[in-house]
């Protein structure tokens, strides 16, 4: 718990100072973007309104104070509370990330199951597929999926729409590399489990290969992958920055991208903080899942 | 296209069932349509803003086109520009705002095919003898979409709004520099008082950044007005789902189409869905699969691909104002020496680069002004390439060849810092800069390209840390030359912004530009601008590349798209085949 608070504080502090270290006058962003021909008066008024005329340490303390009361500040560019901006964009990104996470798991299980069932050839093939999938960059993969499924086949829209068909391509773009990674992790434990004595005894009891896999091996295979889901979720959020921009899908990733480009400091810090919070929560959920799967953990 | 149209054509049909059904029957018989790609035909043709474009001017004469416009439907527009933070183009004033505002706001004047100001919301105008007062009479049959009538008071309120520092207008504010105040002579006539004669005013009033909005709506305050400005245009802002789309609904009471419009009443399209799709490849793919009807910021590769697709038409509408050019900072060494500037231009071969990187979609420019402007003077002579001459000039200027190929003088290397804004330069342009970098290296220049985001780029300029820069500038009329090359433009605004990036400081040029801006006689004005351009081109302060590229691609089933004063598309005449 204390660790979680520390992580959040560190994330808030690092982003606060990092975004202030970059060049550019935030007052100009407020007035109308870089290159604005705003007068000195208008700039001064904007600085005063957003407290930018205060010393840095005072700005920092005010910012922390605001955080404690749940206030993330006001967006320079959108002129709306950051909590509201994030609140609007969060559901879309969560839907995307969770769908991708589920899809990623499903694909990974399929891969591992396939490899566990087949002989040496399918095993090698499975490994190649996993390594390749894990290495695919989101940007390239998304572009290829658009080219195949939207432009050529016309099955799915290339621009993400709020309905289910619009979610498939962006989610797949995130899920495929994730599946490759999860598959690699699961495989190793699955192999160990298959070679272990309990698998042998189960087989001796007359357990079918499918039953052996789903009832006995899977638990062991899933464990390391489950504990990595927190990390996986994080990669999904950072992947969302690319995928949401590519598919023109509204969400937190695109908000973050635009905010960084536009030097919208409160939105950047707010988004980073929310993502950090999500990391913490997901890691916690991953721990819970581990306990569910592994009875040994429950006794501790 | 079918997916979207199926959802909407029903609405259009409901209003006019019988004719719609019979049209549909005809259309079935007349298929298949045979639209020809009109890329070449469209190039240059759009210099005339009023021209009917692409599919319409092609005259391939498919049945459905011959039948005339279809009523109804939702047009989906995909913009690659950044989403505006305020839909009122008075606030700030950039191109993305102008693109969308063209659909719901209108101006006092329009520009005809010769770029001459013609009446739009203003019915007529009269300039005082001394050139210090302009009486503008507005039409008496126009009402803003909130019910407020268009009067002289609206003109006064809009100019006051643009000049109010609280509004934060930059483009509109600059265009009204010489306006002192506005007097309401009667219900329909506003007298604009000027501090000195302004021959660019009527041209400037045609820009969307000086659009006329409902005075009652302006009074609502910045926040509300930014979310939904109220004008007299063919559409109104109905919804704005940030980061996703702006929904524009047809103005059913519309009475004020621009002078070049074919349509006299409300638009044919019922609704426009204005989406933001930042990624160029996705945008093109959405157009190719028919998810959207129009895309802007079409990239050279997409344009050349579209030329092979009969279902897609192309509009090439270069922006007015300045050409795209590289400016040489003459305010400091080494470019304060004319010989070094000349040597750079002699070494910088750009023609092949433009041809190959832009797939033939951009034509080489030899002018400081956009090719669509009045009084444009193009001269290839100062821009010839000759490596030997470049070397000789540099030798003469005291820059001697160093060990690593880079010339030096008094221990200083011949380094040229070139900050490039990745927001303003498309990938093809950045590649072109890299080719120039390689070409001038042969003569001993060490060009250092720095790719920067917009804020860092402005900062590099404000700190005078550049020898080369390329900055777009859109404006109507040749007076843009005064903004860009008058020595007043070297003095930065409090934000650090300045427009004279070449830091051209020539009293004779200043005098010509000031005089031209005061001269109402068009012939005389043209002569002054010609002399000014001769100084700018002959002094090797700039390396013109091409017009500001502004390409639209649309489904061939969309007809009647035209572009207005700053080359933004209007859909007042547009209709969709279904």
Short mmCIF file of C-alpha atoms in Angstrom, two decimals, chain A residues 22-25 28 31-32 34-43 45 77-79 85 88-89 139 143 146-147 150-151 154 156-163 244-251 254-255 257-258 260-261 263, chain B residues 3 82-83 85-86 91-92 94 165-171 173-174 222-223 242-244 275-279 281-289 291-292 305 422-423 453-456 458-459 463 473 493-497:
data_model
loop_
_atom_site.label_atom_id
_atom_site.label_comp_id
_atom_site.label_asym_id
_atom_site.label_seq_id
_atom_site.Cartn_x
_atom_site.Cartn_y
_atom_site.Cartn_z
CA UNK A 22 11.24 21.20 -22.09
CA UNK A 23 11.49 24.48 -24.00
CA UNK A 24 8.48 26.64 -24.78
CA UNK A 25 6.40 29.04 -22.75
CA UNK A 28 1.74 30.72 -25.16
CA UNK A 31 -3.12 31.92 -25.38
CA UNK A 32 -3.28 30.10 -28.68
CA UNK A 34 3.24 28.42 -30.15
CA UNK A 35 3.85 31.20 -32.63
CA UNK A 36 0.93 33.19 -31.29
CA UNK A 37 1.28 36.91 -31.64
CA UNK A 38 -0.19 37.51 -28.22
CA UNK A 39 0.67 40.74 -26.45
CA UNK A 40 2.63 40.94 -23.21
CA UNK A 41 -0.54 41.75 -21.24
CA UNK A 42 -2.40 38.70 -22.45
CA UNK A 43 0.61 36.49 -21.67
CA UNK A 45 -2.77 37.45 -17.53
CA UNK A 77 -5.66 23.77 -24.65
CA UNK A 78 -9.13 22.40 -23.87
CA UNK A 79 -9.86 24.80 -21.02
CA UNK A 85 -10.97 15.27 -19.92
CA UNK A 88 -14.29 11.25 -20.99
CA UNK A 89 -11.37 9.46 -22.62
CA UNK A 139 2.54 0.89 -35.90
CA UNK A 143 -0.99 -0.48 -40.91
CA UNK A 146 -5.77 -1.92 -42.15
CA UNK A 147 -4.37 -2.73 -45.55
CA UNK A 150 -10.12 -2.66 -44.42
CA UNK A 151 -8.64 -1.62 -47.76
CA UNK A 154 -13.34 -4.43 -46.78
CA UNK A 156 -13.75 -4.04 -41.08
CA UNK A 157 -13.55 -0.24 -40.85
CA UNK A 158 -10.07 1.31 -40.92
CA UNK A 159 -11.19 4.17 -38.73
CA UNK A 160 -12.19 2.94 -35.33
CA UNK A 161 -15.91 3.32 -34.65
CA UNK A 162 -17.51 3.05 -31.20
CA UNK A 163 -19.19 -0.29 -32.05
CA UNK A 244 -5.41 5.28 -31.10
CA UNK A 245 -3.59 7.73 -33.32
CA UNK A 246 -3.35 5.24 -36.17
CA UNK A 247 -7.02 4.23 -36.04
CA UNK A 248 -8.22 7.75 -35.14
CA UNK A 249 -9.81 6.32 -32.03
CA UNK A 250 -10.63 8.70 -29.19
CA UNK A 251 -8.97 7.73 -25.94
CA UNK A 254 -4.42 10.01 -28.25
CA UNK A 255 -5.11 12.62 -25.60
CA UNK A 257 -0.07 12.31 -27.65
CA UNK A 258 -1.85 15.56 -28.48
CA UNK A 260 2.61 16.27 -25.37
CA UNK A 261 2.66 17.84 -28.82
CA UNK A 263 2.60 21.27 -24.40
CA UNK B 3 -22.05 1.52 -45.45
CA UNK B 82 -4.98 19.10 -35.67
CA UNK B 83 -8.39 19.52 -34.11
CA UNK B 85 -9.24 24.08 -29.70
CA UNK B 86 -11.73 26.80 -30.61
CA UNK B 91 -9.54 33.29 -31.73
CA UNK B 92 -5.95 32.59 -32.74
CA UNK B 94 -5.03 28.98 -38.08
CA UNK B 165 -6.77 41.68 -27.00
CA UNK B 166 -8.93 39.32 -24.91
CA UNK B 167 -9.95 37.50 -28.10
CA UNK B 168 -6.33 36.59 -28.81
CA UNK B 169 -6.71 36.93 -32.56
CA UNK B 170 -3.45 36.86 -34.48
CA UNK B 171 -4.34 36.44 -38.16
CA UNK B 173 -5.86 41.14 -35.82
CA UNK B 174 -2.90 41.68 -38.15
CA UNK B 222 -15.35 33.05 -25.32
CA UNK B 223 -16.11 29.57 -24.03
CA UNK B 242 -13.85 16.41 -28.91
CA UNK B 243 -11.07 14.35 -30.45
CA UNK B 244 -13.61 12.63 -32.60
CA UNK B 275 -13.74 13.78 -38.38
CA UNK B 276 -10.14 14.01 -37.32
CA UNK B 277 -7.89 11.23 -38.62
CA UNK B 278 -4.31 12.30 -37.97
CA UNK B 279 -2.56 9.37 -39.67
CA UNK B 281 -2.29 6.22 -44.37
CA UNK B 282 -5.43 5.58 -42.33
CA UNK B 283 -7.09 8.62 -43.87
CA UNK B 284 -6.42 7.38 -47.38
CA UNK B 285 -7.49 3.87 -46.51
CA UNK B 286 -10.77 5.20 -45.08
CA UNK B 287 -11.35 7.07 -48.34
CA UNK B 288 -10.43 4.10 -50.51
CA UNK B 289 -12.81 1.82 -48.63
CA UNK B 291 -15.81 5.10 -45.03
CA UNK B 292 -15.29 8.80 -45.68
CA UNK B 305 -2.18 6.12 -56.09
CA UNK B 422 7.63 18.33 -38.12
CA UNK B 423 4.16 19.84 -37.68
CA UNK B 453 8.05 20.06 -32.57
CA UNK B 454 6.30 23.37 -33.08
CA UNK B 455 7.14 24.94 -29.71
CA UNK B 456 10.86 24.11 -29.93
CA UNK B 458 9.50 28.70 -32.61
CA UNK B 459 11.97 28.85 -29.77
CA UNK B 463 16.62 32.83 -30.18
CA UNK B 473 2.33 31.67 -44.46
CA UNK B 493 6.18 40.23 -30.66
CA UNK B 494 6.24 39.72 -26.87
CA UNK B 495 5.76 36.00 -27.45
CA UNK B 496 8.99 35.97 -29.50
CA UNK B 497 7.17 35.58 -32.81
#
